[in-house]
Amino acid sequence: MMSARLSAVLSLVFLIGFIAGCAGHSSQLLDENYKTMNNEQLLEYFYRLNDEIEKQEKQTGPSMGIGFGGFGLGRRGAIGSGVGVETGGTAYTADDLRQRRIEVRMEMKRRNITP
């Protein structure tokens, strides 16, 4: 019983870290002010947005993970393990990034820049 709880907690911590890592890069892109960029920077920014959208929507193959852990010492200590299988793909859509890409594309059009 204790090992199942421990495995669930460890899995939740891993999942939160993974999501925060993915969201962190997107938020960095969205924090950038494209209106103050010169033409070359704006074009590079447009391509970085495309790459991030593609990366977040890309379907991945199945993966498997194994975890082990321990808690406490002595007779009352507990050791847990877990196995997880993921089929790949996420429900996350890059709507905010797509909206920013549209805004950048309009700015590029205004400046007569073609990708």
Short mmCIF file of N, CA, C and O in Angstrom, two decimals:
data_model
loop_
_atom_site.label_atom_id
_atom_site.label_comp_id
_atom_site.label_asym_id
_atom_site.label_seq_id
_atom_site.Cartn_x
_atom_site.Cartn_y
_atom_site.Cartn_z
N MET A 1 0.83 -1.19 0.00
CA MET A 1 0.00 0.00 0.00
C MET A 1 0.87 1.25 0.00
O MET A 1 0.62 2.17 -0.75
N MET A 2 1.90 1.26 0.84
CA MET A 2 2.79 2.42 0.91
C MET A 2 3.59 2.58 -0.37
O MET A 2 3.81 3.69 -0.83
N SER A 3 3.98 1.47 -0.98
CA SER A 3 4.77 1.56 -2.21
C SER A 3 3.94 2.10 -3.36
O SER A 3 4.45 2.80 -4.23
N ALA A 4 2.66 1.80 -3.39
CA ALA A 4 1.79 2.34 -4.43
C ALA A 4 1.66 3.85 -4.28
O ALA A 4 1.68 4.59 -5.26
N ARG A 5 1.55 4.33 -3.05
CA ARG A 5 1.46 5.78 -2.82
C ARG A 5 2.76 6.46 -3.22
O ARG A 5 2.74 7.52 -3.84
N LEU A 6 3.86 5.84 -2.82
CA LEU A 6 5.17 6.41 -3.15
C LEU A 6 5.36 6.48 -4.66
O LEU A 6 5.82 7.49 -5.19
N SER A 7 5.00 5.43 -5.34
CA SER A 7 5.12 5.42 -6.80
C SER A 7 4.24 6.49 -7.43
O SER A 7 4.65 7.17 -8.37
N ALA A 8 3.05 6.67 -6.90
CA ALA A 8 2.15 7.68 -7.44
C ALA A 8 2.72 9.09 -7.22
O ALA A 8 2.67 9.93 -8.11
N VAL A 9 3.28 9.33 -6.04
CA VAL A 9 3.87 10.64 -5.74
C VAL A 9 5.06 10.90 -6.64
O VAL A 9 5.20 12.00 -7.21
N LEU A 10 5.93 9.93 -6.80
CA LEU A 10 7.10 10.10 -7.66
C LEU A 10 6.70 10.34 -9.11
O LEU A 10 7.28 11.17 -9.80
N SER A 11 5.68 9.63 -9.57
CA SER A 11 5.21 9.83 -10.94
C SER A 11 4.63 11.23 -11.12
O SER A 11 4.87 11.88 -12.14
N LEU A 12 3.90 11.71 -10.13
CA LEU A 12 3.31 13.04 -10.20
C LEU A 12 4.39 14.12 -10.23
O LEU A 12 4.32 15.06 -11.02
N VAL A 13 5.42 13.96 -9.41
CA VAL A 13 6.52 14.92 -9.39
C VAL A 13 7.23 14.96 -10.74
O VAL A 13 7.53 16.02 -11.28
N PHE A 14 7.47 13.80 -11.33
CA PHE A 14 8.10 13.73 -12.64
C PHE A 14 7.24 14.41 -13.70
O PHE A 14 7.73 15.19 -14.52
N LEU A 15 5.95 14.14 -13.68
CA LEU A 15 5.03 14.72 -14.67
C LEU A 15 4.99 16.24 -14.56
O LEU A 15 5.04 16.94 -15.57
N ILE A 16 4.92 16.76 -13.35
CA ILE A 16 4.90 18.21 -13.15
C ILE A 16 6.19 18.84 -13.67
O ILE A 16 6.18 19.87 -14.33
N GLY A 17 7.32 18.22 -13.38
CA GLY A 17 8.60 18.72 -13.88
C GLY A 17 8.68 18.72 -15.39
O GLY A 17 9.17 19.67 -16.00
N PHE A 18 8.18 17.67 -15.99
CA PHE A 18 8.20 17.57 -17.46
C PHE A 18 7.34 18.66 -18.08
O PHE A 18 7.75 19.34 -19.02
N ILE A 19 6.13 18.84 -17.56
CA ILE A 19 5.22 19.85 -18.11
C ILE A 19 5.80 21.25 -17.91
O ILE A 19 5.75 22.08 -18.81
N ALA A 20 6.37 21.50 -16.74
CA ALA A 20 6.95 22.82 -16.48
C ALA A 20 8.12 23.09 -17.42
O ALA A 20 8.31 24.21 -17.89
N GLY A 21 8.91 22.07 -17.73
CA GLY A 21 10.02 22.24 -18.65
C GLY A 21 9.56 22.58 -20.05
O GLY A 21 10.12 23.46 -20.71
N CYS A 22 8.53 21.93 -20.52
CA CYS A 22 8.00 22.21 -21.85
C CYS A 22 7.36 23.59 -21.91
O CYS A 22 7.53 24.33 -22.86
N ALA A 23 6.60 23.90 -20.91
CA ALA A 23 5.92 25.19 -20.90
C ALA A 23 6.89 26.34 -20.73
O ALA A 23 6.65 27.44 -21.20
N GLY A 24 8.01 26.09 -20.06
CA GLY A 24 8.99 27.15 -19.83
C GLY A 24 9.56 27.71 -21.11
O GLY A 24 9.69 28.92 -21.27
N HIS A 25 9.88 26.85 -22.06
CA HIS A 25 10.45 27.32 -23.33
C HIS A 25 9.41 28.11 -24.13
O HIS A 25 9.74 29.14 -24.73
N SER A 26 8.19 27.65 -24.12
CA SER A 26 7.13 28.36 -24.84
C SER A 26 6.89 29.73 -24.24
O SER A 26 6.72 30.70 -24.96
N SER A 27 6.88 29.81 -22.91
CA SER A 27 6.63 31.11 -22.28
C SER A 27 7.78 32.07 -22.55
O SER A 27 7.56 33.28 -22.66
N GLN A 28 9.00 31.56 -22.66
CA GLN A 28 10.14 32.42 -23.02
C GLN A 28 9.93 33.01 -24.40
O GLN A 28 10.19 34.20 -24.62
N LEU A 29 9.48 32.20 -25.33
CA LEU A 29 9.22 32.70 -26.68
C LEU A 29 8.11 33.74 -26.68
O LEU A 29 8.20 34.75 -27.36
N LEU A 30 7.07 33.49 -25.90
CA LEU A 30 5.94 34.41 -25.86
C LEU A 30 6.28 35.70 -25.12
O LEU A 30 5.64 36.73 -25.35
N ASP A 31 7.28 35.67 -24.26
CA ASP A 31 7.68 36.87 -23.52
C ASP A 31 8.50 37.84 -24.37
O ASP A 31 8.63 39.01 -24.01
N GLU A 32 9.04 37.36 -25.47
CA GLU A 32 9.87 38.22 -26.32
C GLU A 32 9.00 39.24 -27.05
O GLU A 32 7.90 38.94 -27.48
N ASN A 33 9.53 40.47 -27.18
CA ASN A 33 8.81 41.55 -27.84
C ASN A 33 9.26 41.62 -29.30
O ASN A 33 10.29 42.20 -29.63
N TYR A 34 8.47 41.05 -30.18
CA TYR A 34 8.85 40.97 -31.59
C TYR A 34 8.80 42.33 -32.29
O TYR A 34 9.44 42.53 -33.30
N LYS A 35 8.06 43.28 -31.74
CA LYS A 35 7.93 44.59 -32.38
C LYS A 35 9.21 45.41 -32.29
O LYS A 35 9.41 46.31 -33.10
N THR A 36 10.07 45.10 -31.34
CA THR A 36 11.32 45.84 -31.20
C THR A 36 12.48 45.15 -31.92
O THR A 36 13.60 45.68 -31.91
N MET A 37 12.23 44.02 -32.55
CA MET A 37 13.28 43.27 -33.24
C MET A 37 13.56 43.89 -34.59
O MET A 37 12.67 44.43 -35.24
N ASN A 38 14.83 43.76 -35.02
CA ASN A 38 15.14 44.17 -36.40
C ASN A 38 14.66 43.06 -37.34
O ASN A 38 14.18 42.03 -36.90
N ASN A 39 14.79 43.28 -38.63
CA ASN A 39 14.24 42.33 -39.61
C ASN A 39 14.84 40.93 -39.49
O ASN A 39 14.11 39.94 -39.58
N GLU A 40 16.14 40.84 -39.30
CA GLU A 40 16.78 39.53 -39.19
C GLU A 40 16.33 38.80 -37.93
O GLU A 40 16.07 37.60 -37.95
N GLN A 41 16.24 39.52 -36.83
CA GLN A 41 15.79 38.91 -35.57
C GLN A 41 14.34 38.45 -35.68
O GLN A 41 13.98 37.39 -35.17
N LEU A 42 13.52 39.24 -36.35
CA LEU A 42 12.11 38.89 -36.52
C LEU A 42 11.96 37.61 -37.35
O LEU A 42 11.16 36.74 -37.00
N LEU A 43 12.74 37.50 -38.40
CA LEU A 43 12.69 36.29 -39.23
C LEU A 43 13.16 35.07 -38.44
O LEU A 43 12.52 34.00 -38.48
N GLU A 44 14.21 35.21 -37.66
CA GLU A 44 14.70 34.11 -36.82
C GLU A 44 13.64 33.73 -35.78
O GLU A 44 13.39 32.55 -35.53
N TYR A 45 13.00 34.72 -35.19
CA TYR A 45 11.95 34.49 -34.20
C TYR A 45 10.78 33.72 -34.82
O TYR A 45 10.24 32.79 -34.21
N PHE A 46 10.41 34.07 -36.03
CA PHE A 46 9.35 33.38 -36.74
C PHE A 46 9.67 31.89 -36.89
O PHE A 46 8.83 31.03 -36.64
N TYR A 47 10.91 31.58 -37.27
CA TYR A 47 11.31 30.19 -37.44
C TYR A 47 11.39 29.45 -36.11
O TYR A 47 11.06 28.26 -36.01
N ARG A 48 11.81 30.13 -35.04
CA ARG A 48 11.83 29.50 -33.71
C ARG A 48 10.41 29.17 -33.25
O ARG A 48 10.18 28.12 -32.64
N LEU A 49 9.46 30.07 -33.54
CA LEU A 49 8.06 29.77 -33.22
C LEU A 49 7.59 28.53 -33.98
O LEU A 49 6.94 27.65 -33.40
N ASN A 50 7.88 28.46 -35.27
CA ASN A 50 7.50 27.28 -36.06
C ASN A 50 8.09 26.01 -35.48
O ASN A 50 7.40 24.99 -35.37
N ASP A 51 9.37 26.05 -35.12
CA ASP A 51 10.03 24.87 -34.56
C ASP A 51 9.39 24.43 -33.26
O ASP A 51 9.18 23.24 -33.02
N GLU A 52 9.07 25.38 -32.39
CA GLU A 52 8.46 25.05 -31.10
C GLU A 52 7.06 24.48 -31.28
O GLU A 52 6.69 23.52 -30.60
N ILE A 53 6.28 25.03 -32.19
CA ILE A 53 4.94 24.50 -32.45
C ILE A 53 5.06 23.07 -32.95
O ILE A 53 4.35 22.17 -32.49
N GLU A 54 5.96 22.84 -33.88
CA GLU A 54 6.14 21.50 -34.44
C GLU A 54 6.59 20.51 -33.36
O GLU A 54 6.11 19.38 -33.28
N LYS A 55 7.50 20.94 -32.51
CA LYS A 55 8.03 20.07 -31.46
C LYS A 55 6.93 19.69 -30.47
O LYS A 55 6.85 18.54 -30.04
N GLN A 56 6.08 20.63 -30.11
CA GLN A 56 5.05 20.35 -29.11
C GLN A 56 3.91 19.51 -29.67
O GLN A 56 3.22 18.83 -28.93
N GLU A 57 3.72 19.54 -30.97
CA GLU A 57 2.63 18.78 -31.56
C GLU A 57 3.09 17.46 -32.17
O GLU A 57 2.27 16.67 -32.63
N LYS A 58 4.37 17.24 -32.15
CA LYS A 58 4.92 16.03 -32.76
C LYS A 58 4.49 14.79 -31.97
O LYS A 58 4.58 14.77 -30.76
N GLN A 59 4.05 13.80 -32.69
CA GLN A 59 3.69 12.52 -32.06
C GLN A 59 4.96 11.74 -31.80
O GLN A 59 5.82 11.62 -32.68
N THR A 60 5.09 11.19 -30.61
CA THR A 60 6.25 10.37 -30.29
C THR A 60 5.82 8.92 -30.19
O THR A 60 4.64 8.62 -29.99
N GLY A 61 6.76 8.03 -30.31
CA GLY A 61 6.47 6.61 -30.20
C GLY A 61 6.28 6.21 -28.75
O GLY A 61 6.46 6.99 -27.83
N PRO A 62 5.91 4.94 -28.54
CA PRO A 62 5.72 4.46 -27.18
C PRO A 62 7.02 4.50 -26.38
O PRO A 62 8.10 4.32 -26.93
N SER A 63 6.89 4.75 -25.08
CA SER A 63 8.06 4.73 -24.22
C SER A 63 7.70 4.05 -22.91
O SER A 63 6.54 3.97 -22.54
N MET A 64 8.72 3.57 -22.23
CA MET A 64 8.51 2.85 -20.99
C MET A 64 9.46 3.40 -19.94
O MET A 64 10.61 3.72 -20.24
N GLY A 65 8.99 3.53 -18.71
CA GLY A 65 9.82 4.01 -17.63
C GLY A 65 9.72 3.10 -16.42
O GLY A 65 8.68 2.49 -16.17
N ILE A 66 10.83 3.00 -15.69
CA ILE A 66 10.87 2.18 -14.48
C ILE A 66 11.38 3.06 -13.36
O ILE A 66 12.35 3.79 -13.53
N GLY A 67 10.75 2.99 -12.19
CA GLY A 67 11.19 3.79 -11.05
C GLY A 67 11.27 2.96 -9.79
O GLY A 67 10.50 2.03 -9.58
N PHE A 68 12.26 3.29 -8.94
CA PHE A 68 12.43 2.63 -7.66
C PHE A 68 12.60 3.71 -6.60
O PHE A 68 13.15 4.77 -6.87
N GLY A 69 12.18 3.43 -5.41
CA GLY A 69 12.34 4.40 -4.34
C GLY A 69 12.21 3.75 -2.98
O GLY A 69 11.71 2.64 -2.84
N GLY A 70 12.68 4.46 -1.97
CA GLY A 70 12.58 3.96 -0.61
C GLY A 70 12.20 5.09 0.32
O GLY A 70 12.45 6.26 0.04
N PHE A 71 11.59 4.74 1.45
CA PHE A 71 11.17 5.74 2.41
C PHE A 71 11.32 5.17 3.81
O PHE A 71 10.84 4.10 4.10
N GLY A 72 12.00 5.90 4.68
CA GLY A 72 12.13 5.47 6.06
C GLY A 72 13.26 4.49 6.26
O GLY A 72 13.86 3.98 5.32
N LEU A 73 13.55 4.22 7.53
CA LEU A 73 14.62 3.30 7.90
C LEU A 73 14.07 2.22 8.82
O LEU A 73 13.03 2.37 9.44
N GLY A 74 14.80 1.15 8.93
CA GLY A 74 14.42 0.10 9.87
C GLY A 74 13.25 -0.73 9.39
O GLY A 74 12.96 -0.82 8.21
N ARG A 75 12.56 -1.32 10.36
CA ARG A 75 11.47 -2.24 10.05
C ARG A 75 10.28 -1.55 9.40
O ARG A 75 9.54 -2.13 8.64
N ARG A 76 10.06 -0.31 9.71
CA ARG A 76 8.88 0.39 9.18
C ARG A 76 9.16 1.09 7.85
O ARG A 76 8.30 1.75 7.31
N GLY A 77 10.35 0.94 7.35
CA GLY A 77 10.68 1.55 6.05
C GLY A 77 9.93 0.88 4.92
O GLY A 77 9.44 -0.23 5.05
N ALA A 78 9.83 1.57 3.83
CA ALA A 78 9.10 1.02 2.69
C ALA A 78 9.93 1.22 1.42
O ALA A 78 10.63 2.21 1.27
N ILE A 79 9.84 0.25 0.56
CA ILE A 79 10.51 0.34 -0.74
C ILE A 79 9.43 0.17 -1.79
O ILE A 79 8.56 -0.67 -1.68
N GLY A 80 9.49 1.01 -2.80
CA GLY A 80 8.48 0.94 -3.84
C GLY A 80 9.10 0.95 -5.22
O GLY A 80 10.24 1.35 -5.40
N SER A 81 8.35 0.48 -6.16
CA SER A 81 8.80 0.51 -7.54
C SER A 81 7.58 0.70 -8.43
O SER A 81 6.45 0.49 -8.00
N GLY A 82 7.81 1.11 -9.65
CA GLY A 82 6.71 1.29 -10.57
C GLY A 82 7.17 1.19 -12.00
O GLY A 82 8.33 1.43 -12.31
N VAL A 83 6.27 0.83 -12.85
CA VAL A 83 6.53 0.74 -14.27
C VAL A 83 5.43 1.51 -14.99
O VAL A 83 4.26 1.37 -14.66
N GLY A 84 5.82 2.33 -15.95
CA GLY A 84 4.82 3.09 -16.69
C GLY A 84 5.06 2.98 -18.18
O GLY A 84 6.20 2.93 -18.64
N VAL A 85 4.00 2.93 -18.93
CA VAL A 85 4.10 2.87 -20.39
C VAL A 85 3.27 4.03 -20.94
O VAL A 85 2.14 4.26 -20.53
N GLU A 86 3.88 4.78 -21.86
CA GLU A 86 3.20 5.91 -22.48
C GLU A 86 3.09 5.65 -23.97
O GLU A 86 4.03 5.21 -24.61
N THR A 87 1.93 5.95 -24.52
CA THR A 87 1.72 5.67 -25.94
C THR A 87 2.21 6.79 -26.84
O THR A 87 2.26 6.64 -28.04
N GLY A 88 2.57 7.93 -26.27
CA GLY A 88 3.09 9.03 -27.07
C GLY A 88 2.03 10.04 -27.39
O GLY A 88 0.84 9.82 -27.22
N GLY A 89 2.49 11.21 -27.84
CA GLY A 89 1.56 12.29 -28.16
C GLY A 89 1.04 12.95 -26.90
O GLY A 89 1.04 12.36 -25.83
N THR A 90 0.63 14.18 -27.01
CA THR A 90 0.07 14.91 -25.88
C THR A 90 -1.21 15.58 -26.32
O THR A 90 -1.45 15.78 -27.50
N ALA A 91 -2.02 15.95 -25.35
CA ALA A 91 -3.24 16.68 -25.66
C ALA A 91 -2.97 18.16 -25.78
O ALA A 91 -3.86 18.93 -26.10
N TYR A 92 -1.74 18.58 -25.54
CA TYR A 92 -1.39 19.99 -25.57
C TYR A 92 -1.41 20.50 -27.00
O TYR A 92 -0.88 19.88 -27.90
N THR A 93 -2.06 21.62 -27.21
CA THR A 93 -2.00 22.28 -28.50
C THR A 93 -1.32 23.61 -28.33
O THR A 93 -1.42 24.25 -27.28
N ALA A 94 -0.62 24.04 -29.31
CA ALA A 94 0.18 25.25 -29.23
C ALA A 94 -0.61 26.47 -29.69
O ALA A 94 -0.16 27.22 -30.54
N ASP A 95 -1.79 26.66 -29.14
CA ASP A 95 -2.65 27.77 -29.57
C ASP A 95 -2.02 29.14 -29.36
O ASP A 95 -2.09 30.00 -30.23
N ASP A 96 -1.40 29.34 -28.18
CA ASP A 96 -0.76 30.64 -27.91
C ASP A 96 0.39 30.90 -28.87
O ASP A 96 0.58 32.01 -29.35
N LEU A 97 1.15 29.84 -29.15
CA LEU A 97 2.27 30.00 -30.08
C LEU A 97 1.77 30.27 -31.50
O LEU A 97 2.35 31.07 -32.23
N ARG A 98 0.69 29.60 -31.88
CA ARG A 98 0.12 29.84 -33.21
C ARG A 98 -0.39 31.27 -33.34
O ARG A 98 -0.20 31.91 -34.37
N GLN A 99 -1.03 31.77 -32.30
CA GLN A 99 -1.51 33.14 -32.32
C GLN A 99 -0.35 34.12 -32.45
O GLN A 99 -0.41 35.07 -33.23
N ARG A 100 0.74 33.87 -31.71
CA ARG A 100 1.91 34.74 -31.80
C ARG A 100 2.51 34.66 -33.20
O ARG A 100 2.94 35.66 -33.76
N ARG A 101 2.53 33.46 -33.78
CA ARG A 101 3.08 33.32 -35.13
C ARG A 101 2.27 34.14 -36.13
O ARG A 101 2.84 34.75 -37.04
N ILE A 102 0.96 34.18 -35.97
CA ILE A 102 0.11 35.01 -36.84
C ILE A 102 0.47 36.48 -36.68
O ILE A 102 0.61 37.21 -37.67
N GLU A 103 0.63 36.92 -35.43
CA GLU A 103 1.00 38.31 -35.18
C GLU A 103 2.35 38.65 -35.80
O GLU A 103 2.52 39.73 -36.40
N VAL A 104 3.30 37.74 -35.66
CA VAL A 104 4.63 37.96 -36.23
C VAL A 104 4.55 37.98 -37.75
O VAL A 104 5.20 38.80 -38.41
N ARG A 105 3.76 37.10 -38.31
CA ARG A 105 3.59 37.05 -39.77
C ARG A 105 3.01 38.38 -40.29
O ARG A 105 3.44 38.89 -41.33
N MET A 106 2.06 38.94 -39.55
CA MET A 106 1.49 40.23 -39.95
C MET A 106 2.53 41.35 -39.84
O MET A 106 2.58 42.23 -40.70
N GLU A 107 3.35 41.29 -38.82
CA GLU A 107 4.43 42.28 -38.68
C GLU A 107 5.43 42.14 -39.82
O GLU A 107 5.91 43.13 -40.37
N MET A 108 5.74 40.89 -40.20
CA MET A 108 6.65 40.66 -41.32
C MET A 108 6.06 41.20 -42.61
O MET A 108 6.76 41.79 -43.43
N LYS A 109 4.76 41.01 -42.80
CA LYS A 109 4.10 41.52 -44.00
C LYS A 109 4.16 43.04 -44.04
O LYS A 109 4.41 43.63 -45.09
N ARG A 110 3.95 43.65 -42.87
CA ARG A 110 4.00 45.11 -42.79
C ARG A 110 5.40 45.63 -43.16
O ARG A 110 5.55 46.66 -43.80
N ARG A 111 6.43 44.84 -42.81
CA ARG A 111 7.82 45.25 -43.11
C ARG A 111 8.30 44.73 -44.47
O ARG A 111 9.47 44.88 -44.82
N ASN A 112 7.43 44.06 -45.23
CA ASN A 112 7.79 43.48 -46.52
C ASN A 112 8.90 42.42 -46.40
O ASN A 112 9.82 42.38 -47.21
N ILE A 113 8.78 41.58 -45.40
CA ILE A 113 9.72 40.47 -45.19
C ILE A 113 8.99 39.18 -45.55
O ILE A 113 7.89 38.94 -45.08
N THR A 114 9.60 38.36 -46.38
CA THR A 114 9.01 37.06 -46.71
C THR A 114 9.92 35.96 -46.20
O THR A 114 11.13 35.99 -46.42
N PRO A 115 9.32 34.99 -45.51
CA PRO A 115 10.14 33.88 -44.98
C PRO A 115 10.56 32.91 -46.06
O PRO A 115 9.99 32.81 -47.10
#
